């Protein structure tokens, strides 16, 4: 009996087999960054067994999750004969079991970014320079959750006098909130922040208003931190007389985690 094999299905299976090691390596990287060293090392062993030219990212996994002395990598080879395993188990018996290594979590966040602030409720089009400093303390490394303090500095030009001349106004938003970060593929991560605080500027001084902050962005792990881009960043100011102002921000910078 003859079975016909479609060339397209054969090529699809070949492409899937070629892509399998990269997917396994991606899972290992994500698990290592979250501190799941047991799962990360198991996937690393599968990746090394499936490829002849390992990626440099494999060394990053070994750096984050060092293998314990005497621990053998998991392989899919068949078990050895009973006579060959007996001396090995007899020699290993006197040694004490290695202590499980728990990777050191990253507990602090320092993020510096710069960009623009564009009001979306103003009658006239204008833009302001925006610089942000974010300081955070980790609440849960497993969930990627931090408590953060945001300091947003704005420099804008606006007409605030009767002569119609432009004046430079310095504003400072001070907010407290939470940020969550998740690794979605190898070194790529997504994050989002929600915060609330108050506003002080060089024109009116302390504003009797509530400042709200919402953002979402992406990051790429580079060194001890992430290169960050926040394309969706919104600030809302609710005055005591119920006047509401909103602005869109776009910033980029680097977040150091240690």
mmCIF file of C-alpha atoms in Angstrom:
data_model
loop_
_atom_site.group_PDB
_atom_site.id
_atom_site.type_symbol
_atom_site.label_atom_id
_atom_site.label_comp_id
_atom_site.label_asym_id
_atom_site.label_seq_id
_atom_site.Cartn_x
_atom_site.Cartn_y
_atom_site.Cartn_z
ATOM 1 C CA UNK A 1 0.000 0.000 0.000
ATOM 2 C CA UNK A 2 1.426 3.411 -1.009
ATOM 3 C CA UNK A 3 0.763 6.672 0.854
ATOM 4 C CA UNK A 4 1.145 9.951 -1.030
ATOM 5 C CA UNK A 5 3.011 12.687 0.867
ATOM 6 C CA UNK A 6 2.306 16.295 -0.091
ATOM 7 C CA UNK A 7 5.454 18.388 -0.679
ATOM 8 C CA UNK A 8 3.827 21.380 1.051
ATOM 9 C CA UNK A 9 3.140 19.376 4.227
ATOM 10 C CA UNK A 10 6.713 18.053 4.231
ATOM 11 C CA UNK A 11 8.163 21.554 3.950
ATOM 12 C CA UNK A 12 5.809 22.824 6.683
ATOM 13 C CA UNK A 13 6.926 20.016 9.000
ATOM 14 C CA UNK A 14 10.559 20.797 8.241
ATOM 15 C CA UNK A 15 10.026 24.501 9.013
ATOM 16 C CA UNK A 16 8.271 23.611 12.256
ATOM 17 C CA UNK A 17 11.172 21.346 13.298
ATOM 18 C CA UNK A 18 13.660 24.111 12.486
ATOM 19 C CA UNK A 19 11.723 26.671 14.542
ATOM 20 C CA UNK A 20 11.247 24.376 17.570
ATOM 21 C CA UNK A 21 14.691 25.065 19.144
ATOM 22 C CA UNK A 22 14.115 28.849 18.972
ATOM 23 C CA UNK A 23 10.746 28.522 20.691
ATOM 24 C CA UNK A 24 12.295 26.360 23.429
ATOM 25 C CA UNK A 25 15.085 28.931 23.887
ATOM 26 C CA UNK A 26 12.510 31.733 24.139
ATOM 27 C CA UNK A 27 10.664 29.879 26.911
ATOM 28 C CA UNK A 28 13.942 29.281 28.760
ATOM 29 C CA UNK A 29 14.864 32.984 28.574
ATOM 30 C CA UNK A 30 11.472 34.100 29.879
ATOM 31 C CA UNK A 31 11.613 31.584 32.767
ATOM 32 C CA UNK A 32 15.163 32.637 33.695
ATOM 33 C CA UNK A 33 14.184 36.331 33.817
ATOM 34 C CA UNK A 34 11.267 35.465 36.125
ATOM 35 C CA UNK A 35 13.578 33.404 38.388
ATOM 36 C CA UNK A 36 12.100 29.982 37.486
ATOM 37 C CA UNK A 37 15.520 28.346 37.226
ATOM 38 C CA UNK A 38 14.398 24.706 37.356
ATOM 39 C CA UNK A 39 12.105 25.091 34.328
ATOM 40 C CA UNK A 40 14.620 27.358 32.546
ATOM 41 C CA UNK A 41 17.467 24.812 32.852
ATOM 42 C CA UNK A 42 15.207 21.987 31.705
ATOM 43 C CA UNK A 43 14.243 23.911 28.554
ATOM 44 C CA UNK A 44 17.885 24.918 28.052
ATOM 45 C CA UNK A 45 18.919 21.249 28.020
ATOM 46 C CA UNK A 46 16.204 20.526 25.427
ATOM 47 C CA UNK A 47 17.449 23.426 23.291
ATOM 48 C CA UNK A 48 21.108 22.338 23.461
ATOM 49 C CA UNK A 49 20.133 18.808 22.482
ATOM 50 C CA UNK A 50 18.110 20.079 19.502
ATOM 51 C CA UNK A 51 20.636 22.494 17.946
ATOM 52 C CA UNK A 52 24.195 22.198 16.702
ATOM 53 C CA UNK A 53 25.028 25.936 16.960
ATOM 54 C CA UNK A 54 23.720 27.395 20.265
ATOM 55 C CA UNK A 55 22.681 31.054 20.401
ATOM 56 C CA UNK A 56 24.589 33.498 22.675
ATOM 57 C CA UNK A 57 21.317 33.873 24.606
ATOM 58 C CA UNK A 58 21.956 30.396 26.050
ATOM 59 C CA UNK A 59 24.895 31.816 28.018
ATOM 60 C CA UNK A 60 22.594 34.509 29.459
ATOM 61 C CA UNK A 61 20.352 31.751 30.850
ATOM 62 C CA UNK A 62 23.368 29.999 32.426
ATOM 63 C CA UNK A 63 24.455 33.318 33.963
ATOM 64 C CA UNK A 64 21.032 33.971 35.490
ATOM 65 C CA UNK A 65 20.552 30.357 36.614
ATOM 66 C CA UNK A 66 23.957 28.739 37.317
ATOM 67 C CA UNK A 67 23.817 24.960 37.409
ATOM 68 C CA UNK A 68 24.646 23.349 40.749
ATOM 69 C CA UNK A 69 27.911 21.321 41.003
ATOM 70 C CA UNK A 70 27.280 17.659 40.302
ATOM 71 C CA UNK A 71 23.905 18.285 38.637
ATOM 72 C CA UNK A 72 23.646 16.460 35.302
ATOM 73 C CA UNK A 73 21.705 18.012 32.402
ATOM 74 C CA UNK A 74 18.448 16.343 31.476
ATOM 75 C CA UNK A 75 18.715 14.357 28.250
ATOM 76 C CA UNK A 76 16.399 12.137 26.315
ATOM 77 C CA UNK A 77 18.915 9.273 25.912
ATOM 78 C CA UNK A 78 18.013 5.729 26.866
ATOM 79 C CA UNK A 79 18.938 4.494 30.344
ATOM 80 C CA UNK A 80 22.298 2.713 30.747
ATOM 81 C CA UNK A 81 22.562 -0.961 31.803
ATOM 82 C CA UNK A 82 22.123 -1.741 35.480
ATOM 83 C CA UNK A 83 25.753 -2.804 35.868
ATOM 84 C CA UNK A 84 26.994 0.564 34.576
ATOM 85 C CA UNK A 85 24.771 2.670 36.853
ATOM 86 C CA UNK A 86 25.586 0.839 40.074
ATOM 87 C CA UNK A 87 29.132 2.259 40.542
ATOM 88 C CA UNK A 88 27.937 5.793 39.777
ATOM 89 C CA UNK A 89 25.162 5.668 42.379
ATOM 90 C CA UNK A 90 27.530 4.092 44.904
ATOM 91 C CA UNK A 91 30.046 6.905 44.374
ATOM 92 C CA UNK A 92 27.369 9.576 44.613
ATOM 93 C CA UNK A 93 25.854 8.200 47.809
ATOM 94 C CA UNK A 94 28.383 9.704 50.309
ATOM 95 C CA UNK A 95 28.029 13.235 48.900
ATOM 96 C CA UNK A 96 25.432 15.534 50.444
ATOM 97 C CA UNK A 97 22.586 16.854 48.326
ATOM 98 C CA UNK A 98 23.354 20.299 46.873
ATOM 99 C CA UNK A 99 21.460 23.231 48.306
ATOM 100 C CA UNK A 100 18.896 24.595 45.853
ATOM 101 C CA UNK A 101 20.041 27.911 44.431
ATOM 102 C CA UNK A 102 17.516 30.703 44.708
ATOM 103 C CA UNK A 103 18.294 33.559 42.301
ATOM 104 C CA UNK A 104 18.550 37.024 43.845
ATOM 105 C CA UNK A 105 15.516 39.075 42.998
ATOM 106 C CA UNK A 106 15.716 42.605 41.623
ATOM 107 C CA UNK A 107 14.136 44.877 44.180
ATOM 108 C CA UNK A 108 14.732 48.456 42.977
ATOM 109 C CA UNK A 109 13.851 50.351 39.806
ATOM 110 C CA UNK A 110 15.349 53.629 38.533
ATOM 111 C CA UNK A 111 13.869 54.832 35.232
ATOM 112 C CA UNK A 112 14.894 58.039 33.428
ATOM 113 C CA UNK A 113 13.014 59.109 30.273
ATOM 114 C CA UNK A 114 12.481 62.168 28.085
ATOM 115 C CA UNK A 115 9.871 63.117 25.497
ATOM 116 C CA UNK A 116 7.040 65.506 24.664
ATOM 117 C CA UNK A 117 3.751 66.506 26.299
ATOM 118 C CA UNK A 118 0.896 67.481 23.948
ATOM 119 C CA UNK A 119 -2.376 68.819 25.460
ATOM 120 C CA UNK A 120 -5.439 67.251 23.840
ATOM 121 C CA UNK A 121 -8.068 69.466 25.533
ATOM 122 C CA UNK A 122 -6.463 72.819 24.678
ATOM 123 C CA UNK A 123 -7.993 75.128 22.096
ATOM 124 C CA UNK A 124 -4.573 75.841 20.582
ATOM 125 C CA UNK A 125 -1.965 73.346 19.477
ATOM 126 C CA UNK A 126 1.116 73.345 21.659
ATOM 127 C CA UNK A 127 3.794 70.972 22.924
ATOM 128 C CA UNK A 128 6.032 70.915 25.982
ATOM 129 C CA UNK A 129 9.272 69.156 26.858
ATOM 130 C CA UNK A 130 8.777 66.345 29.350
ATOM 131 C CA UNK A 131 11.344 64.623 31.517
ATOM 132 C CA UNK A 132 10.404 61.819 33.919
ATOM 133 C CA UNK A 133 12.123 60.103 36.829
ATOM 134 C CA UNK A 134 10.597 56.908 38.181
ATOM 135 C CA UNK A 135 11.747 55.226 41.401
ATOM 136 C CA UNK A 136 10.285 51.858 42.330
ATOM 137 C CA UNK A 137 10.420 49.133 44.975
ATOM 138 C CA UNK A 138 9.443 45.585 43.991
ATOM 139 C CA UNK A 139 6.378 44.101 45.661
ATOM 140 C CA UNK A 140 6.492 40.770 43.762
ATOM 141 C CA UNK A 141 9.234 39.650 41.372
ATOM 142 C CA UNK A 142 7.069 36.726 40.246
ATOM 143 C CA UNK A 143 4.251 39.055 39.191
ATOM 144 C CA UNK A 144 6.596 41.856 38.066
ATOM 145 C CA UNK A 145 4.753 44.311 40.346
ATOM 146 C CA UNK A 146 6.415 47.482 41.726
ATOM 147 C CA UNK A 147 5.270 50.407 43.843
ATOM 148 C CA UNK A 148 6.567 53.524 42.067
ATOM 149 C CA UNK A 149 7.098 57.239 42.668
ATOM 150 C CA UNK A 150 6.864 59.368 39.511
ATOM 151 C CA UNK A 151 8.317 62.856 39.104
ATOM 152 C CA UNK A 152 7.290 64.481 35.805
ATOM 153 C CA UNK A 153 8.984 67.767 34.869
ATOM 154 C CA UNK A 154 7.422 69.879 32.101
ATOM 155 C CA UNK A 155 8.785 73.002 30.415
ATOM 156 C CA UNK A 156 6.182 74.814 28.281
ATOM 157 C CA UNK A 157 5.602 78.179 26.607
ATOM 158 C CA UNK A 158 2.201 79.818 27.101
ATOM 159 C CA UNK A 159 0.475 83.224 27.163
ATOM 160 C CA UNK A 160 -0.233 84.039 30.828
ATOM 161 C CA UNK A 161 -0.123 87.872 30.806
ATOM 162 C CA UNK A 162 -2.343 90.587 29.294
ATOM 163 C CA UNK A 163 0.332 91.729 26.825
ATOM 164 C CA UNK A 164 0.038 88.425 24.934
ATOM 165 C CA UNK A 165 3.716 87.532 25.251
ATOM 166 C CA UNK A 166 4.806 83.932 25.689
ATOM 167 C CA UNK A 167 6.175 82.947 29.088
ATOM 168 C CA UNK A 168 8.129 79.851 30.115
ATOM 169 C CA UNK A 169 6.318 77.779 32.722
ATOM 170 C CA UNK A 170 7.907 74.995 34.763
ATOM 171 C CA UNK A 171 5.548 72.327 36.068
ATOM 172 C CA UNK A 172 6.141 69.326 38.296
ATOM 173 C CA UNK A 173 3.804 66.358 38.731
ATOM 174 C CA UNK A 174 4.483 64.148 41.768
ATOM 175 C CA UNK A 175 2.584 60.863 41.707
ATOM 176 C CA UNK A 176 2.495 57.509 43.505
ATOM 177 C CA UNK A 177 1.211 54.314 41.899
ATOM 178 C CA UNK A 178 1.942 50.777 40.771
ATOM 179 C CA UNK A 179 3.635 49.313 37.706
ATOM 180 C CA UNK A 180 3.460 45.786 36.296
ATOM 181 C CA UNK A 181 6.002 44.341 33.860
ATOM 182 C CA UNK A 182 5.813 41.025 31.983
ATOM 183 C CA UNK A 183 8.316 39.314 29.658
ATOM 184 C CA UNK A 184 6.431 38.134 26.569
ATOM 185 C CA UNK A 185 9.205 36.880 24.264
ATOM 186 C CA UNK A 186 12.912 36.404 24.966
ATOM 187 C CA UNK A 187 14.123 39.949 25.862
ATOM 188 C CA UNK A 188 10.886 41.742 24.924
ATOM 189 C CA UNK A 189 8.634 42.944 27.756
ATOM 190 C CA UNK A 190 5.488 45.013 28.194
ATOM 191 C CA UNK A 191 4.586 47.195 31.167
ATOM 192 C CA UNK A 192 1.894 49.538 32.396
ATOM 193 C CA UNK A 193 1.609 52.151 35.154
ATOM 194 C CA UNK A 194 -1.286 53.747 37.049
ATOM 195 C CA UNK A 195 -0.573 56.625 39.454
ATOM 196 C CA UNK A 196 -2.196 59.578 41.236
ATOM 197 C CA UNK A 197 -0.705 62.743 42.731
ATOM 198 C CA UNK A 198 -0.605 66.546 42.581
ATOM 199 C CA UNK A 199 0.791 69.363 40.419
ATOM 200 C CA UNK A 200 2.982 72.388 41.213
ATOM 201 C CA UNK A 201 3.949 75.011 38.597
ATOM 202 C CA UNK A 202 5.878 78.275 38.479
ATOM 203 C CA UNK A 203 2.757 80.293 37.523
ATOM 204 C CA UNK A 204 0.058 79.268 40.001
ATOM 205 C CA UNK A 205 2.158 77.396 42.538
ATOM 206 C CA UNK A 206 0.447 74.467 44.243
ATOM 207 C CA UNK A 207 -2.639 73.495 42.247
ATOM 208 C CA UNK A 208 -5.740 72.336 44.122
ATOM 209 C CA UNK A 209 -6.231 69.521 41.652
ATOM 210 C CA UNK A 210 -5.707 65.773 41.304
ATOM 211 C CA UNK A 211 -3.207 64.566 38.730
ATOM 212 C CA UNK A 212 -3.766 61.119 37.203
ATOM 213 C CA UNK A 213 -1.307 59.082 35.123
ATOM 214 C CA UNK A 214 -1.913 56.082 32.856
ATOM 215 C CA UNK A 215 0.649 54.533 30.514
ATOM 216 C CA UNK A 216 1.595 51.396 28.593
ATOM 217 C CA UNK A 217 4.881 50.658 26.884
ATOM 218 C CA UNK A 218 7.397 48.103 25.681
ATOM 219 C CA UNK A 219 10.935 47.353 26.794
ATOM 220 C CA UNK A 220 13.946 45.438 25.482
ATOM 221 C CA UNK A 221 16.349 43.954 28.048
ATOM 222 C CA UNK A 222 19.854 45.337 27.596
ATOM 223 C CA UNK A 223 22.423 44.844 30.338
ATOM 224 C CA UNK A 224 21.034 45.206 33.876
ATOM 225 C CA UNK A 225 17.881 46.978 32.699
ATOM 226 C CA UNK A 226 15.512 47.751 29.831
ATOM 227 C CA UNK A 227 15.432 50.207 26.973
ATOM 228 C CA UNK A 228 11.897 51.595 27.222
ATOM 229 C CA UNK A 229 9.393 53.244 24.898
ATOM 230 C CA UNK A 230 6.036 54.617 26.151
ATOM 231 C CA UNK A 231 3.876 55.407 23.118
ATOM 232 C CA UNK A 232 0.671 55.382 25.185
ATOM 233 C CA UNK A 233 1.091 57.799 28.078
ATOM 234 C CA UNK A 234 -1.761 60.026 29.276
ATOM 235 C CA UNK A 235 -1.975 62.630 32.018
ATOM 236 C CA UNK A 236 -5.273 63.959 33.381
ATOM 237 C CA UNK A 237 -5.670 66.990 35.675
ATOM 238 C CA UNK A 238 -8.967 67.392 37.544
ATOM 239 C CA UNK A 239 -9.291 70.883 39.072
ATOM 240 C CA UNK A 240 -11.312 71.664 42.216
ATOM 241 C CA UNK A 241 -13.927 73.448 40.048
ATOM 242 C CA UNK A 242 -14.372 70.175 38.078
ATOM 243 C CA UNK A 243 -12.430 71.465 35.079
ATOM 244 C CA UNK A 244 -10.645 68.572 33.377
ATOM 245 C CA UNK A 245 -7.498 68.809 31.268
ATOM 246 C CA UNK A 246 -5.754 65.926 29.515
ATOM 247 C CA UNK A 247 -2.550 65.463 27.558
ATOM 248 C CA UNK A 248 -0.776 62.756 25.582
ATOM 249 C CA UNK A 249 2.877 62.035 26.240
ATOM 250 C CA UNK A 250 5.478 60.071 24.329
ATOM 251 C CA UNK A 251 8.742 59.224 26.095
ATOM 252 C CA UNK A 252 11.759 56.942 25.736
ATOM 253 C CA UNK A 253 14.590 56.085 28.107
ATOM 254 C CA UNK A 254 16.327 53.417 30.168
ATOM 255 C CA UNK A 255 15.118 51.598 33.295
ATOM 256 C CA UNK A 256 17.790 50.126 35.598
ATOM 257 C CA UNK A 257 16.777 47.172 37.773
ATOM 258 C CA UNK A 258 18.961 46.041 40.660
#
